[in-house]
Coordinates of C-alpha atoms and ligand atoms in Angstrom, one line a residue:
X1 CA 0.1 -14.5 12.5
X2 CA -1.2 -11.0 13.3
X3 CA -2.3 -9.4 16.4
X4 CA -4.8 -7.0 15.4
X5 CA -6.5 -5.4 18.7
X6 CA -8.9 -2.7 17.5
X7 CA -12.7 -2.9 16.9
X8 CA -14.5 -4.1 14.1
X9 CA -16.6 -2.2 11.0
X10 CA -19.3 -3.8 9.6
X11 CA -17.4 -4.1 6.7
X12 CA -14.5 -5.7 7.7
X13 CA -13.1 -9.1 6.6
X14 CA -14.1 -12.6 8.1
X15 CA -9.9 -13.4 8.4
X16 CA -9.7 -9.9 10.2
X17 CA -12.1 -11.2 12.6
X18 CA -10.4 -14.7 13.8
X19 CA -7.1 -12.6 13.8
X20 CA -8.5 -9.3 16.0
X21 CA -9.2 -11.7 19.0
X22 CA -8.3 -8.6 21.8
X23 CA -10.9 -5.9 20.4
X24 CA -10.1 -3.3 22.6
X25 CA -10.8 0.1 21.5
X26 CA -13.4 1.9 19.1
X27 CA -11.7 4.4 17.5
X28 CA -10.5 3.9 14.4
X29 CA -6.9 3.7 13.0
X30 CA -7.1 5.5 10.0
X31 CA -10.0 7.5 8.6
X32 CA -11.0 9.3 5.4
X33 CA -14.1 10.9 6.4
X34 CA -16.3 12.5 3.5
X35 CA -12.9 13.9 1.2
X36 CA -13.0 15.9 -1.5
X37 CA -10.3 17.0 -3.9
X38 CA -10.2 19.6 -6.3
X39 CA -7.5 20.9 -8.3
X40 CA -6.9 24.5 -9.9
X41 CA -6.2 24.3 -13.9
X42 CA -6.2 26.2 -16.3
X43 CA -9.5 25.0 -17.5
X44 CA -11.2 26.2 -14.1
X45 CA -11.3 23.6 -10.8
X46 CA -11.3 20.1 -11.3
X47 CA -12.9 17.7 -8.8
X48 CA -10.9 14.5 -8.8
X49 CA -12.4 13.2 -5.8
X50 CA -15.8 13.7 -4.1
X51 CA -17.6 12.1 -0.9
X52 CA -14.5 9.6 -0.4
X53 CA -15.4 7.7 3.1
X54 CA -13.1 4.7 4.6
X55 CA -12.0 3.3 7.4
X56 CA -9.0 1.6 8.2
X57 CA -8.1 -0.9 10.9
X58 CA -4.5 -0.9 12.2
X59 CA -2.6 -4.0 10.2
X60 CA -4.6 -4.3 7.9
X61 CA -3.8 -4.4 3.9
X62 CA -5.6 -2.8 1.8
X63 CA -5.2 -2.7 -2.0
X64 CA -6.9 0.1 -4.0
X65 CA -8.2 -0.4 -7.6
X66 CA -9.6 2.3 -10.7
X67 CA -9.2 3.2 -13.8
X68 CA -6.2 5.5 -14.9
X69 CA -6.8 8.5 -13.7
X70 CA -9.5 8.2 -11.2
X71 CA -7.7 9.4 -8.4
X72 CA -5.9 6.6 -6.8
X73 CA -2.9 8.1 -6.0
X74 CA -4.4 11.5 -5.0
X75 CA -6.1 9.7 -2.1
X76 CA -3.0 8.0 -1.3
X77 CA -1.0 11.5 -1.4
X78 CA -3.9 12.5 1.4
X79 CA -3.0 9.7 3.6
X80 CA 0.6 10.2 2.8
X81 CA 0.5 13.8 3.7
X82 CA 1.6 15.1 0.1
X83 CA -1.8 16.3 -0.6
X84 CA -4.5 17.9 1.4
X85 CA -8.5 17.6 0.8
X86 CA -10.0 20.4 0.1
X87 CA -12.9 18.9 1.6
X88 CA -13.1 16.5 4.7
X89 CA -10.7 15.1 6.5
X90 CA -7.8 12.2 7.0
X91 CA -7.1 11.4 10.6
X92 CA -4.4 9.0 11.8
X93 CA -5.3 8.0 15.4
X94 CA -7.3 10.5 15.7
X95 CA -5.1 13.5 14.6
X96 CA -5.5 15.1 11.1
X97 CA -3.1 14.3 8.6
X98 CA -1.8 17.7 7.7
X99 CA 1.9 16.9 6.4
X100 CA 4.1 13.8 5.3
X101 CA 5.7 11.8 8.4
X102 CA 8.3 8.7 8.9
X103 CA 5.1 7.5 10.4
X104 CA 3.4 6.9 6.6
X105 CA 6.2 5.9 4.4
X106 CA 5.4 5.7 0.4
X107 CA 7.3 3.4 -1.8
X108 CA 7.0 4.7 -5.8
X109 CA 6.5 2.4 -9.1
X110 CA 9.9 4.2 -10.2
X111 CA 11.8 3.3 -7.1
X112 CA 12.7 7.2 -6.4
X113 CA 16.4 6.1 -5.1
X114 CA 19.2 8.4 -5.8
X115 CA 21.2 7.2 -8.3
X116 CA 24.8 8.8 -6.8
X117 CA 24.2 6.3 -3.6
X118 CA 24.7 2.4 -3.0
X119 CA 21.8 0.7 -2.2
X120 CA 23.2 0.9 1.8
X121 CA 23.3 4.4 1.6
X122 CA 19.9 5.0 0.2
X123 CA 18.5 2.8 3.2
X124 CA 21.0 5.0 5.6
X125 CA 19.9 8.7 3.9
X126 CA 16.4 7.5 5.4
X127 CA 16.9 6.1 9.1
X128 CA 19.8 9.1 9.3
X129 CA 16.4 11.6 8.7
X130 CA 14.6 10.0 11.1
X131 CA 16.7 8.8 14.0
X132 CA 19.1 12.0 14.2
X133 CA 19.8 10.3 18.0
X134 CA 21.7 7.6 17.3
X135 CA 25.1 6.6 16.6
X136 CA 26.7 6.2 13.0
X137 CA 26.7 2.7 13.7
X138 CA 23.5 2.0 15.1
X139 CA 22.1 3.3 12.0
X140 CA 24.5 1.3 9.4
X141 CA 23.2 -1.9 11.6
X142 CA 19.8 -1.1 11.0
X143 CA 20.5 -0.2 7.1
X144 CA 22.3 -3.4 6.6
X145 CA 19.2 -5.5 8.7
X146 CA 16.7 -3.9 6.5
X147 CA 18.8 -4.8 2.9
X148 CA 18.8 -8.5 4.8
X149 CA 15.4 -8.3 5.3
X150 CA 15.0 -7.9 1.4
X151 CA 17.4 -10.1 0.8
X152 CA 19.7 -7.4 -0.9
X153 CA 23.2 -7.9 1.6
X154 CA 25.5 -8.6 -1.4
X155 CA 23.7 -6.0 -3.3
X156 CA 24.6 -3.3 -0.2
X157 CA 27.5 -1.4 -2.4
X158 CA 25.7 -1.5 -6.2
X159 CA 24.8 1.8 -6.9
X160 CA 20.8 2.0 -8.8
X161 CA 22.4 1.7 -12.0
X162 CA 23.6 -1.8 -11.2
X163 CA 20.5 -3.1 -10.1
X164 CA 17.8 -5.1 -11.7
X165 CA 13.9 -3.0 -11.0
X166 CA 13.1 -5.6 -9.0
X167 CA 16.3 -5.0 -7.2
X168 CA 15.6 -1.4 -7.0
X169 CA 12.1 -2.0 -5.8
X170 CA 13.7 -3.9 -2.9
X171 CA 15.8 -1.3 -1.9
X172 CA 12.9 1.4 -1.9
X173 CA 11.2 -1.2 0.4
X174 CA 13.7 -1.8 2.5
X175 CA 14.4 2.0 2.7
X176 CA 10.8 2.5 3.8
X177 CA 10.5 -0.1 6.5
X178 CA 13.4 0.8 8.2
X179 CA 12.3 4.0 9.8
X180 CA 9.9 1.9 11.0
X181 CA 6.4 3.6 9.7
X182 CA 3.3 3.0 11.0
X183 CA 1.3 2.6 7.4
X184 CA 3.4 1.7 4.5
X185 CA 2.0 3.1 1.5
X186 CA 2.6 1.2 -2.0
X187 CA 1.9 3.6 -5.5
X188 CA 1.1 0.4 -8.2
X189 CA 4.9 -1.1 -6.2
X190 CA 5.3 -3.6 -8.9
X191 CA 3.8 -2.1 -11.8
X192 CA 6.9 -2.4 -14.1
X193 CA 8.5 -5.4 -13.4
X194 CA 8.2 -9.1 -14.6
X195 CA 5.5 -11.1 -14.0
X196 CA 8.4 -13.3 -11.9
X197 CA 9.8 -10.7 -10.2
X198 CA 6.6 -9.4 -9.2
X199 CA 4.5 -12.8 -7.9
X200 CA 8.2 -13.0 -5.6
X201 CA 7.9 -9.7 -4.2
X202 CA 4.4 -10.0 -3.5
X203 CA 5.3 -12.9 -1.2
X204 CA 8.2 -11.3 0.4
X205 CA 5.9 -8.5 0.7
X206 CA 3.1 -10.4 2.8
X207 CA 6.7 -11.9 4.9
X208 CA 7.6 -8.7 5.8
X209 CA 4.1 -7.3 6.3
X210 CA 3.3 -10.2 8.7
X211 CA 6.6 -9.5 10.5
X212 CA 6.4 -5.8 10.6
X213 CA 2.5 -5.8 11.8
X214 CA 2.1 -2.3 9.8
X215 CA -0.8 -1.0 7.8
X216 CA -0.3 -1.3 4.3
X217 CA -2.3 0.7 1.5
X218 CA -1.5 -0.3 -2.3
X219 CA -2.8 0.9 -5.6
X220 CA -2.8 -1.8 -7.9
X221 CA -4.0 -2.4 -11.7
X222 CA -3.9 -6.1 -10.9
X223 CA -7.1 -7.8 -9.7
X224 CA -4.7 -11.3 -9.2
X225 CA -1.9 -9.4 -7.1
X226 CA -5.2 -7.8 -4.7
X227 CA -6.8 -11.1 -4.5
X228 CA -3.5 -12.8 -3.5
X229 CA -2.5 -9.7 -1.4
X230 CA -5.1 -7.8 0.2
X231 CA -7.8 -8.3 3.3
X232 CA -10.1 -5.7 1.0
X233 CA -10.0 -4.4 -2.4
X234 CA -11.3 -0.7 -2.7
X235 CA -12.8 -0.5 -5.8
X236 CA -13.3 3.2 -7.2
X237 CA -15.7 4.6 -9.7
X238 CA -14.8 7.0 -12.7
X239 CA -14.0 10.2 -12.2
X240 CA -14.8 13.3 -12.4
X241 CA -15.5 13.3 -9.0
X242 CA -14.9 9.6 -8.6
X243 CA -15.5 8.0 -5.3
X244 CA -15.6 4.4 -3.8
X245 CA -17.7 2.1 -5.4
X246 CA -17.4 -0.7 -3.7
X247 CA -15.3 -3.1 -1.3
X248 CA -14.7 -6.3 -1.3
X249 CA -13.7 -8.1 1.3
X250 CA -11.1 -10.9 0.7
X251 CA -11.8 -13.7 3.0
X252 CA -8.4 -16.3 2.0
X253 CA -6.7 -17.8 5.6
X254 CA -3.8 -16.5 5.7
X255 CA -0.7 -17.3 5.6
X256 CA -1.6 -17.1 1.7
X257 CA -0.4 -20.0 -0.5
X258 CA -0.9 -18.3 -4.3
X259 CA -1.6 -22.1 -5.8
X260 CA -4.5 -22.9 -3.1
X261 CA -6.2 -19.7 -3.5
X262 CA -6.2 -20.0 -7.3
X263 CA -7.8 -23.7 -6.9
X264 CA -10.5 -21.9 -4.3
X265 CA -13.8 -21.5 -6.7
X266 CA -14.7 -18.4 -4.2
X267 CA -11.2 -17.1 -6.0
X268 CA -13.1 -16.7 -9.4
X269 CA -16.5 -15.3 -8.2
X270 CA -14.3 -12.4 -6.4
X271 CA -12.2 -12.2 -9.8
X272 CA -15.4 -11.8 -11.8
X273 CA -17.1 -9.3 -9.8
X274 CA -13.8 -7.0 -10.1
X275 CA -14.0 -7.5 -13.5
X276 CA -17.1 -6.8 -14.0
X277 CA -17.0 -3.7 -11.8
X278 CA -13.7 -1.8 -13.7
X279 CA -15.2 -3.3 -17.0
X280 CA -18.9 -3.1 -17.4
X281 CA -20.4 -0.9 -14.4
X282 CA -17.7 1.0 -14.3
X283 CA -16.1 0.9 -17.8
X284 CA -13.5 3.4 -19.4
X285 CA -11.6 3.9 -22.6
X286 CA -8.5 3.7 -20.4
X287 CA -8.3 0.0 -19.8
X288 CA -5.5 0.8 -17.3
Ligands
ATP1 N1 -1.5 18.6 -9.2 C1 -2.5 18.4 -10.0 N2 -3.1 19.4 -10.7 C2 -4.1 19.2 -11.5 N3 -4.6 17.9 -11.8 C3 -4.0 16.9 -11.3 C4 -2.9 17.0 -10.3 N4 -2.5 15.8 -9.9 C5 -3.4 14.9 -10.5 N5 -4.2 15.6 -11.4 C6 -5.3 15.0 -12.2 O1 -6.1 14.3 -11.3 C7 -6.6 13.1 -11.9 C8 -6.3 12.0 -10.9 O2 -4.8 11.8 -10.9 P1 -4.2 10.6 -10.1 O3 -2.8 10.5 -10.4 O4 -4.6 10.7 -8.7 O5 -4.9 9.3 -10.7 P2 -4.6 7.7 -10.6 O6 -5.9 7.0 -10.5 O7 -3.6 7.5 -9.6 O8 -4.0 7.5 -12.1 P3 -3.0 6.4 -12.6 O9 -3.6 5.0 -12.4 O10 -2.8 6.7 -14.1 O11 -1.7 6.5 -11.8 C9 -5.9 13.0 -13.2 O12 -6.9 13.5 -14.2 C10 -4.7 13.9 -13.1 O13 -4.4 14.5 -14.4

């Protein structure tokens, strides 16, 4: 079970609460306070994102939710440190996110490995970035844990090429946990892989994110996989200039067992008001 010591927001989930028994401080783990971003094209500026407020508490997971192009990923690149607003702010404990870290590691629908590595060295090229201190060794052990971890140790010498996605998608997560990062940040993870492949990562996801204690975000397209997966769903509007319409919080006890949630009628009222959110308030060609 999680340990999840900060204070509360008003809107924060009812399982957050029995789990965040040691409230001890007010200041929040991650915040995106009043963000704007605009991009330059040809066409003159374009404001993706406008007014964007949230606030994150440390360990919790969070799945984000819009229609194609709304600006899902932008926000993420923000937290990330790819991206900067051109209005507002993202702060991390307090400090402004200004550049990308091995404290906010991002894990891509297309994997992103390099294709001339194993799957050991792909885990390696990461904690060798990060921990230039330590030994050869040390870092191979903490390679082959994290492939374990996933359980990808027979897999350790394939190179990408070899591997099945959802093998691939293991390897990128394995690569991303093992420097360690604070918030681990998921771009629609699953997005291309069976629907098998994808409920069992999902649940070695929520293994490893109850092991590992860090903050997850995670752009979705999948109300079920946010429902099953996430302690609130933010739910963004259109854009031009889209912001967050709404969050819901998703009250399931955890540890998560897919088959109860899915007999829970609460499951279905949640399910409907997503729906009806990304398809009638908030409705768009773009189904996606
Ligand atoms: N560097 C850029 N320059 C100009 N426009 C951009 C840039 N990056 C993204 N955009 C535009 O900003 C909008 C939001 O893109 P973004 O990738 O954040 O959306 P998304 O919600 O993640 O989409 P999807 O679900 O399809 O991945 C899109 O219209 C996109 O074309």
């Amino acid at each position: 079970m999680h340990n999840r010591p900060l204070a509360y927001t008003n809107s924060e989930t009812s399982s957050t609460k029995q789990r965040s028994s040691v409230a001890t401080s007010s200041e929040p783990f991650l915040s995106i306070q009043d963000v704007a971003k605009i991009y330059p094209t040809a066409n003159g500026p374009y404001p993706v994102l406008q007014g964007v407020n949230l606030t994150v508490q440390q360990g919790e997971f969070i799945c984000v939710i819009g229609h194609s192009g709304c600006g899902k990923s932008t926000l993420l690149n923000m937290i990330s440190g790819f991206a900067t607003p051109t209005r507002g702010e993202v702060r991390l404990r307090s400090q402004p996110i200004t550049q990308p870290g091995p404290d906010r590691m991002v894990v891509f629908q297309n994997y992103a490995l390099l294709p001339w590595k194993t799957a050991l060295e792909n885990v390696y090229i990461a904690i060798d970035a990060v921990h230039k201190q330590k030994s050869k060794a040390e870092k191979m052990a903490i390679a082959r844990d994290h492939l374990a971890l996933v359980g990808l140790t027979e897999a350790a010498d394939k190179k990408p090429t070899q591997l099945s996605g959802g093998m691939k998608q293991r390897v990128a997560i394995a690569r991303a946990l093992a420097v360690r990062p604070e918030v681990l940040i998921l771009d629609e993870p699953f997005g291309a892989l069976d629907a098998i492949t994808k409920e069992e990562l999902q649940e070695e996801l929520l293994k490893i994110w109850n092991d590992h204690r860090c903050t997850v975000l995670m752009i979705t397209h999948d109300i079920d996989e946010a429902l099953f997966l996430a302690d609130r769903l933010v739910m963004m509007t259109n854009g031009p200039a889209a912001n967050i319409g709404e969050i819901m919080t998703i009250p399931f006890p955890r540890p998560r067992d897919r088959a109860r949630i899915m007999e829970d009628p609460h499951y279905y009222k949640l399910r409907n008001q997503a729906l009806d959110f990304l398809y009638h308030r908030f409705a768009h060609d773009d189904v996606g």
